[in-house]
PDB file of C-alpha atoms and ligand atoms in Angstrom:
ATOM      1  CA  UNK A 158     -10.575   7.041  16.862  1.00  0.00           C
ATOM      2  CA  UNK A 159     -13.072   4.455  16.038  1.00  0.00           C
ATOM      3  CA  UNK A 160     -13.235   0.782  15.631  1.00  0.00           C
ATOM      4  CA  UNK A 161     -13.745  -0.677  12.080  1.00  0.00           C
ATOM      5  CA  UNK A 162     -14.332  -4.198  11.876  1.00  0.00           C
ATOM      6  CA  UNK A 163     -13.394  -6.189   8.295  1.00  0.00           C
ATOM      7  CA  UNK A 164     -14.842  -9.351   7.818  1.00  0.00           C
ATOM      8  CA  UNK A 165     -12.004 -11.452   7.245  1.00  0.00           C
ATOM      9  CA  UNK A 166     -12.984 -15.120   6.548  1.00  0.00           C
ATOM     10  CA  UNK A 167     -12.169 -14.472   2.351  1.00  0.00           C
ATOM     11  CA  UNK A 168     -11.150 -12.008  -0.075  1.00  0.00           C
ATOM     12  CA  UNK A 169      -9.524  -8.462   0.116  1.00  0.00           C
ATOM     13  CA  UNK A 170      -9.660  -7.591   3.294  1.00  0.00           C
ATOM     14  CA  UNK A 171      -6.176  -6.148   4.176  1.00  0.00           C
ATOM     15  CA  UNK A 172      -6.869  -3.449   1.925  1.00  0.00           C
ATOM     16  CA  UNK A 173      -9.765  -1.931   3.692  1.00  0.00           C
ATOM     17  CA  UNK A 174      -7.763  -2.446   6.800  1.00  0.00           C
ATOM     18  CA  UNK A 175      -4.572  -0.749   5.430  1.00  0.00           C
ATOM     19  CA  UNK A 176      -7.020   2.455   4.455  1.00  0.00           C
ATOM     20  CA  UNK A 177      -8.833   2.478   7.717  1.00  0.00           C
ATOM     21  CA  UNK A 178      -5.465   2.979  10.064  1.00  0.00           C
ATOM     22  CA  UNK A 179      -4.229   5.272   7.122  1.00  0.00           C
ATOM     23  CA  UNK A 180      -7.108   7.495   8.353  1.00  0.00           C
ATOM     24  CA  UNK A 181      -6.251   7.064  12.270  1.00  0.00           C
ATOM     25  CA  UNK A 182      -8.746   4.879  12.979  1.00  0.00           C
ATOM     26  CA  UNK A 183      -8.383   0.999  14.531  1.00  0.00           C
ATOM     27  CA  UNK A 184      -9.141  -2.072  11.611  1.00  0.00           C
ATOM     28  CA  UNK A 185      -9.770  -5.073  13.214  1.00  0.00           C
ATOM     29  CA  UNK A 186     -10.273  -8.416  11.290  1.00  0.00           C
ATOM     30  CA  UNK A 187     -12.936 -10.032  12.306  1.00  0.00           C
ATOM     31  CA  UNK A 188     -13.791 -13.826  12.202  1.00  0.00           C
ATOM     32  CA  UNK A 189     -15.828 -14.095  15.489  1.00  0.00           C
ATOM     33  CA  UNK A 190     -18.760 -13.834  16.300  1.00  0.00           C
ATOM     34  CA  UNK A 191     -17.664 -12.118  19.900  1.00  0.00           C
ATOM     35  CA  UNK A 192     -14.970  -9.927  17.771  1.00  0.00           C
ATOM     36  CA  UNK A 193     -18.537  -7.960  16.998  1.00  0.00           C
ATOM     37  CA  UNK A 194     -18.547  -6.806  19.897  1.00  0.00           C
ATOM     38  CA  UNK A 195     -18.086  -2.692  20.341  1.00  0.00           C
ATOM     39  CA  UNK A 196     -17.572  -2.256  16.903  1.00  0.00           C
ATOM     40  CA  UNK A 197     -18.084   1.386  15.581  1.00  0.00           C
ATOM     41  CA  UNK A 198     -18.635  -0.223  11.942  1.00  0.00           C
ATOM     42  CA  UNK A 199     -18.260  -3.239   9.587  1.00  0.00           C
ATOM     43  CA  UNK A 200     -16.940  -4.034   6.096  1.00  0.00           C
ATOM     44  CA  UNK A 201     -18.057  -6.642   4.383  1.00  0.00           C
ATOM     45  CA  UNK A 202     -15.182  -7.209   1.695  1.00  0.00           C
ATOM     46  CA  UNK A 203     -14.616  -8.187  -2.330  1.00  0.00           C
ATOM     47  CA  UNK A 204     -14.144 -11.863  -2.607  1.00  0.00           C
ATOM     48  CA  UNK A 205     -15.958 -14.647  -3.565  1.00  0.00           C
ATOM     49  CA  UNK A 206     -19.988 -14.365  -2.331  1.00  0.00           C
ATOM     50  CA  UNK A 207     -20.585 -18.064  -2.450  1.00  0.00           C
ATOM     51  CA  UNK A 208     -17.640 -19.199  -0.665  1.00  0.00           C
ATOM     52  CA  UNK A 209     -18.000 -16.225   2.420  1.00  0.00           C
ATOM     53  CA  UNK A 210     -21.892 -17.194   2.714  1.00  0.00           C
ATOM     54  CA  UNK A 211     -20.845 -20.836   3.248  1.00  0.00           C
ATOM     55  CA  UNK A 212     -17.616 -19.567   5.524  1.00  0.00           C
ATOM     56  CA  UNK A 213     -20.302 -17.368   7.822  1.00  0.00           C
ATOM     57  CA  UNK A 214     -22.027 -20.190   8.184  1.00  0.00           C
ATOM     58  CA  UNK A 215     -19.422 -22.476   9.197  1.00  0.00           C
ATOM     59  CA  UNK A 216     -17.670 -20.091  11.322  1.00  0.00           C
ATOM     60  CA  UNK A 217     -20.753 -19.341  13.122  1.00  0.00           C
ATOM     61  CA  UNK A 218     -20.837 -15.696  12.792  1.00  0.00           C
ATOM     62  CA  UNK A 219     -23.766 -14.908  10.615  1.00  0.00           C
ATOM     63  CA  UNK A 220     -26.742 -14.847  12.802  1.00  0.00           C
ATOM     64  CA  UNK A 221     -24.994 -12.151  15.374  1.00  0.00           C
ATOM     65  CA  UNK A 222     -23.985 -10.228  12.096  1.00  0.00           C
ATOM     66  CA  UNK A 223     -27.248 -10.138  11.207  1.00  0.00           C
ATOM     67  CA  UNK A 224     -28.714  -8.952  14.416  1.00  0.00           C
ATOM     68  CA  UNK A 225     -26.169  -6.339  14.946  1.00  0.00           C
ATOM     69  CA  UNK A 226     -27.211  -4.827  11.130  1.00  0.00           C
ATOM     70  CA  UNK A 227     -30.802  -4.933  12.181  1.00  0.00           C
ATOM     71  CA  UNK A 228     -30.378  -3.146  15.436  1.00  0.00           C
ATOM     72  CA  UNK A 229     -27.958   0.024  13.743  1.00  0.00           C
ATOM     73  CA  UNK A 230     -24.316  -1.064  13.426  1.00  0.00           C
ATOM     74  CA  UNK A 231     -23.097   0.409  10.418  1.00  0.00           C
ATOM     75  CA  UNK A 232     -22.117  -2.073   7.663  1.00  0.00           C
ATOM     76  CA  UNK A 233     -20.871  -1.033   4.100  1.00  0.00           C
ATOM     77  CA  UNK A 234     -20.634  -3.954   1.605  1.00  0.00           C
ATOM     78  CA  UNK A 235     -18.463  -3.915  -1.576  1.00  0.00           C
ATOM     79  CA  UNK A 236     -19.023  -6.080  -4.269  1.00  0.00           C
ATOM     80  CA  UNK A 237     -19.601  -9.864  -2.661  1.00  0.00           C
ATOM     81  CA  UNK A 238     -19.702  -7.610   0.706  1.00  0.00           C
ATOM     82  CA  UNK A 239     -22.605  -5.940  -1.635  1.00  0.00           C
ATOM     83  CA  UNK A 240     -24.252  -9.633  -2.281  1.00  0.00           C
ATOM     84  CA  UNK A 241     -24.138 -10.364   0.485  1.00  0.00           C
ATOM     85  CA  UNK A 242     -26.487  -7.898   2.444  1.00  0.00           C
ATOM     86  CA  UNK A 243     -28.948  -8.200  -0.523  1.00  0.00           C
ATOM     87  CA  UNK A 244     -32.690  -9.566   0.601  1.00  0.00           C
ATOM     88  CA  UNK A 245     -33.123 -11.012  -2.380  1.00  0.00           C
ATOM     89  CA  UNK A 246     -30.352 -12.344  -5.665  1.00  0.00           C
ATOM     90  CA  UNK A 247     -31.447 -12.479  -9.364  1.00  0.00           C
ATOM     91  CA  UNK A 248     -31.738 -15.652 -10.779  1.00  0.00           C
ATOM     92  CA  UNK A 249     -33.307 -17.585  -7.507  1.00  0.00           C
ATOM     93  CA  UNK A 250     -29.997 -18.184  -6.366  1.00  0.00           C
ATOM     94  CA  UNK A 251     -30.032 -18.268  -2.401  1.00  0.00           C
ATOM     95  CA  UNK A 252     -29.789 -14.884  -0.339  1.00  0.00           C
ATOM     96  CA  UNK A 253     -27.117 -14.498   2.548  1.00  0.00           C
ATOM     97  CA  UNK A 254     -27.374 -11.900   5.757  1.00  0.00           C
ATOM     98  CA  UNK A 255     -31.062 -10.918   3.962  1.00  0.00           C
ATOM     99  CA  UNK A 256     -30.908  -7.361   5.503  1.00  0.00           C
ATOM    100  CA  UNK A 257     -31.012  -4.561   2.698  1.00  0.00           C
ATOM    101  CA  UNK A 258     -33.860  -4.202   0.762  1.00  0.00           C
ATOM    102  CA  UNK A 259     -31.918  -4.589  -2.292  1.00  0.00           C
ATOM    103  CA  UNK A 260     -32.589  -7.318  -5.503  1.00  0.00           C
ATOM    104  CA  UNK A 261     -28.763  -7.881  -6.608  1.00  0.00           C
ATOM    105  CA  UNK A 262     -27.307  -9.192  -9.762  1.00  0.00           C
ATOM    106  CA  UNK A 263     -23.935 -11.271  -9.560  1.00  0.00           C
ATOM    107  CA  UNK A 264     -21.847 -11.040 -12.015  1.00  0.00           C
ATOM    108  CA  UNK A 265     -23.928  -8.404 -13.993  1.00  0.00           C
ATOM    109  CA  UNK A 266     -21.515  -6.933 -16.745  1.00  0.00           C
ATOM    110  CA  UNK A 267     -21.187 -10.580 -18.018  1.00  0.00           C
ATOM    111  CA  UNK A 268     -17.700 -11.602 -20.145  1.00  0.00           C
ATOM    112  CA  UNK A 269     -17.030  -8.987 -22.241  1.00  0.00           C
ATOM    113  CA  UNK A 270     -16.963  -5.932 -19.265  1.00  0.00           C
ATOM    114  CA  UNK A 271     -15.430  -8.482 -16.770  1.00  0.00           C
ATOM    115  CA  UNK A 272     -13.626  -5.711 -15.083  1.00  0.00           C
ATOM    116  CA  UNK A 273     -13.052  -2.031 -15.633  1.00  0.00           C
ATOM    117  CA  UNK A 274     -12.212   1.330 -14.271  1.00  0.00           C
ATOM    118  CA  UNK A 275     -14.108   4.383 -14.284  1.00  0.00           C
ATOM    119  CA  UNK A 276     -14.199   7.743 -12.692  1.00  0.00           C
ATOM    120  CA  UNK A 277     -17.197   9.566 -11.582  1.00  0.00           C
ATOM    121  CA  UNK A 278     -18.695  12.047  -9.163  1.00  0.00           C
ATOM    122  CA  UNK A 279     -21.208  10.868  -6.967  1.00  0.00           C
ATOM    123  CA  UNK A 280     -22.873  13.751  -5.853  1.00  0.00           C
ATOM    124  CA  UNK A 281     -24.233  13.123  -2.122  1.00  0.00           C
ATOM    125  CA  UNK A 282     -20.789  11.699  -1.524  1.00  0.00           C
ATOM    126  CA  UNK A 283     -18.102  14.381  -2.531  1.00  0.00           C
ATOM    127  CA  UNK A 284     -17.922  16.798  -5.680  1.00  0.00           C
ATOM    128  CA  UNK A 285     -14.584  15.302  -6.664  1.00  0.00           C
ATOM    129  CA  UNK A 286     -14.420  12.474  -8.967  1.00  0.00           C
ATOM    130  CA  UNK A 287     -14.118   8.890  -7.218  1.00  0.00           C
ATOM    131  CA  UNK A 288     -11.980   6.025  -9.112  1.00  0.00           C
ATOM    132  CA  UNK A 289     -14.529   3.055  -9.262  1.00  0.00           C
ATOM    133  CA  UNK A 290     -12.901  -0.454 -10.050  1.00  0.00           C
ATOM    134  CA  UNK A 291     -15.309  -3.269 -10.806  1.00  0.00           C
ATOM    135  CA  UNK A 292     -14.164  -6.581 -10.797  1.00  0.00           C
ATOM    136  CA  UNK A 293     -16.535  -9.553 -11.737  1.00  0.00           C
ATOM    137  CA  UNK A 294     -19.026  -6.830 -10.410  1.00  0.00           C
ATOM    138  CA  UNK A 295     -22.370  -7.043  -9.297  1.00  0.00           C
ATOM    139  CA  UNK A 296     -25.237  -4.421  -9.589  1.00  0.00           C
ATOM    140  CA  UNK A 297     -28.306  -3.637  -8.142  1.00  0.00           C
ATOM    141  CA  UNK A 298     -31.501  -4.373 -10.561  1.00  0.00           C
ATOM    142  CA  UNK A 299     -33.730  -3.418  -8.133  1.00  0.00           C
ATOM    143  CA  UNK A 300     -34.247  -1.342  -4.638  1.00  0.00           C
ATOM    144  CA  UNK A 301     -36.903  -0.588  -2.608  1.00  0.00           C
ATOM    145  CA  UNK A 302     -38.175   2.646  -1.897  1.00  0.00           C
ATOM    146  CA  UNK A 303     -36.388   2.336   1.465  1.00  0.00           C
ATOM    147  CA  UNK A 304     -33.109   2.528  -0.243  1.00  0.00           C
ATOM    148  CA  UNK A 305     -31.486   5.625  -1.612  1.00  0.00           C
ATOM    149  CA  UNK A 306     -29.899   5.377  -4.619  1.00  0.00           C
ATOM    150  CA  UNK A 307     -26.748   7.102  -4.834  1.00  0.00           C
ATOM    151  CA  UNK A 308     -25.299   5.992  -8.382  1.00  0.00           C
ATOM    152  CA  UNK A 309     -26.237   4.562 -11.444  1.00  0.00           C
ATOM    153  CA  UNK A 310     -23.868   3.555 -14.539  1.00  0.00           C
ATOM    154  CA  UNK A 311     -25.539   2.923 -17.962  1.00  0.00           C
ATOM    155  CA  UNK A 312     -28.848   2.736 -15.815  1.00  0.00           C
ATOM    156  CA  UNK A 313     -27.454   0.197 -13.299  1.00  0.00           C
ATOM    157  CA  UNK A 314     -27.687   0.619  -9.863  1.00  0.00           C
ATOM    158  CA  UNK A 315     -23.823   0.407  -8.709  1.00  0.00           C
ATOM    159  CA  UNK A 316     -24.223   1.838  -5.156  1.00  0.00           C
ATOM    160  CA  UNK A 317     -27.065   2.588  -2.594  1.00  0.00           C
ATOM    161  CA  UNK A 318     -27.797   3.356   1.245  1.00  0.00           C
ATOM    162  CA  UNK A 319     -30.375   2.101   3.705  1.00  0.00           C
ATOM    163  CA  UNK A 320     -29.919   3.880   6.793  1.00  0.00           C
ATOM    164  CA  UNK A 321     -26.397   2.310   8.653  1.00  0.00           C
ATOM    165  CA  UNK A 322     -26.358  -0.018   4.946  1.00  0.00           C
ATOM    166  CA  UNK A 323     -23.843   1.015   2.285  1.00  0.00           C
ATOM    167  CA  UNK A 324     -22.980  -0.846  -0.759  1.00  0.00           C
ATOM    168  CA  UNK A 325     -21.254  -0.249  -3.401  1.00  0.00           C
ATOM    169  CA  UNK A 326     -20.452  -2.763  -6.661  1.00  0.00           C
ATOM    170  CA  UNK A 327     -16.883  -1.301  -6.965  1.00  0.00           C
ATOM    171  CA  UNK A 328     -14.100  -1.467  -5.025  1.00  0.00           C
ATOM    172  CA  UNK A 329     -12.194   1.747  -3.198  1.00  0.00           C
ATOM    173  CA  UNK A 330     -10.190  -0.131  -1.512  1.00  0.00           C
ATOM    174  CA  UNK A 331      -8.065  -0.942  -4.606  1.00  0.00           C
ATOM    175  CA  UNK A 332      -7.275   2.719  -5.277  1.00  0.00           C
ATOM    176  CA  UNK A 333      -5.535   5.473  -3.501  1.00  0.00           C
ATOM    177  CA  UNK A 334      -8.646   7.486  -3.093  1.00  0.00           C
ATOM    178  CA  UNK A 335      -9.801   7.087   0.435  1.00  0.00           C
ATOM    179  CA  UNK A 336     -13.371   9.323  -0.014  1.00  0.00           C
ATOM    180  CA  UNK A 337     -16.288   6.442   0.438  1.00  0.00           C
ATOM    181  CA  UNK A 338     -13.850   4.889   3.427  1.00  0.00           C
ATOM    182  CA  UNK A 339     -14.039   8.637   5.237  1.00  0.00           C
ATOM    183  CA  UNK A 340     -17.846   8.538   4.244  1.00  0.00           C
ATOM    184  CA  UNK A 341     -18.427   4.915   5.978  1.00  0.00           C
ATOM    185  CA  UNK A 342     -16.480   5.869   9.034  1.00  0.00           C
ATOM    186  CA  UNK A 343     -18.583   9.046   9.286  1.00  0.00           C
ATOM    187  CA  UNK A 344     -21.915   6.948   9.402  1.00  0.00           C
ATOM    188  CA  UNK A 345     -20.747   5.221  12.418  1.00  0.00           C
TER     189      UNK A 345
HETATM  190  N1  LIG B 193     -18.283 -12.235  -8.637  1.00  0.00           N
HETATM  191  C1  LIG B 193     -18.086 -12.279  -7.219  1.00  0.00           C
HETATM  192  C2  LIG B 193     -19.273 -12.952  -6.524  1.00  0.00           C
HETATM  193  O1  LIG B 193     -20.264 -13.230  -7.117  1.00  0.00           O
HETATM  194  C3  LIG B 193     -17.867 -10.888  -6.655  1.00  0.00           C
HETATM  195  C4  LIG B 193     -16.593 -10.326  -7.211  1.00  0.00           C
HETATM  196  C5  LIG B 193     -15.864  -9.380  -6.297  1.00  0.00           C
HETATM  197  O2  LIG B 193     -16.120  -9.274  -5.098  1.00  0.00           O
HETATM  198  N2  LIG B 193     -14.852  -8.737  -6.863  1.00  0.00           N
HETATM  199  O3  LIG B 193     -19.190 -13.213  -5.367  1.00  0.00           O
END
């Protein structure tokens, strides 16, 4: 059984949670710095990125977040959780935990594709197709060569790995299909 951390300051985190002890493992919320602590893995949830950069911040956790990422714990981001580990955001706007080497759009597919549903294989993660839900989504515009990319829609980057880094623009935790959380909790 292993220990997944979700950051817990904002957004959907009782979802991830709910999945992880549907697979048997423990799903902690974290909002702590010291709650980082023996952690087999971290989630960095769907929310708002503005609002959990500022809560990080003010809740004092960001700097030991930071180091843990740069010394191997695992760490998936989705969607804000995805803006959130970018180096760098499009637009100039101010980056957060700065650790993947990842250039990151918010709120890429504008109005008109606010949110949508779509079902895909990615290859190096299973052969089956995965439900993807983007809401207010982000995507990646640019990686380095560091990063593998592990899907693009209409050309946009909407998930990639660095090492222990995952992140992905949709989010599984809103569906039933529990493949990328068994894919996380096998990196850790
Ligand atoms: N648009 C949000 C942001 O920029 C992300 C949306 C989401 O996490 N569903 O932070």
């Amino acid at each position: 059984m292993k220990k997944i951390g979700v950051l817990a300051l904002q957004g959907a985190f009782n979802e991830h949670i709910e999945i992880i002890k549907s697979l048997g493992h423990e799903g902690i919320e974290i909002r702590k710095a010291e709650q980082l602590n023996n952690l087999d893995g971290i989630i960095l949830p769907g929310g708002e990125s503005t609002a959990m950069g500022k809560l990080l911040d003010d809740f004092q956790i960001k700097e030991t977040l930071v180091n843990k990422i740069n010394n191997g714990l695992p760490v998936w981001g989705t969607c804000a959780g995805m803006i959130l580990l970018a180096k760098e955001l499009d637009g100039g706007e101010n980056a957060h935990l700065k650790v993947m080497d990842i250039k990151v759009k918010r709120n890429a597919y504008g109005s008109q594709l606010d949110s949508f549903v779509t079902n895909e294989v990615i290859e190096d993660i299973s052969e089956n197709e995965i439900p993807m839900v983007f809401i207010r989504a982000p995507y990646i515009v640019d990686i380095d060569e560091k990063v593998d990319l592990l899907h693009k829609i209409d050309g946009n980057i909407v998930a990639a790995r660095q090492g222990n880094m995952l992140a992905t623009s949709f989010h599984p935790e809103l569906t039933n299909d529990t493949t990328f959380h068994e894919y996380f909790i096998n990196m850790s």
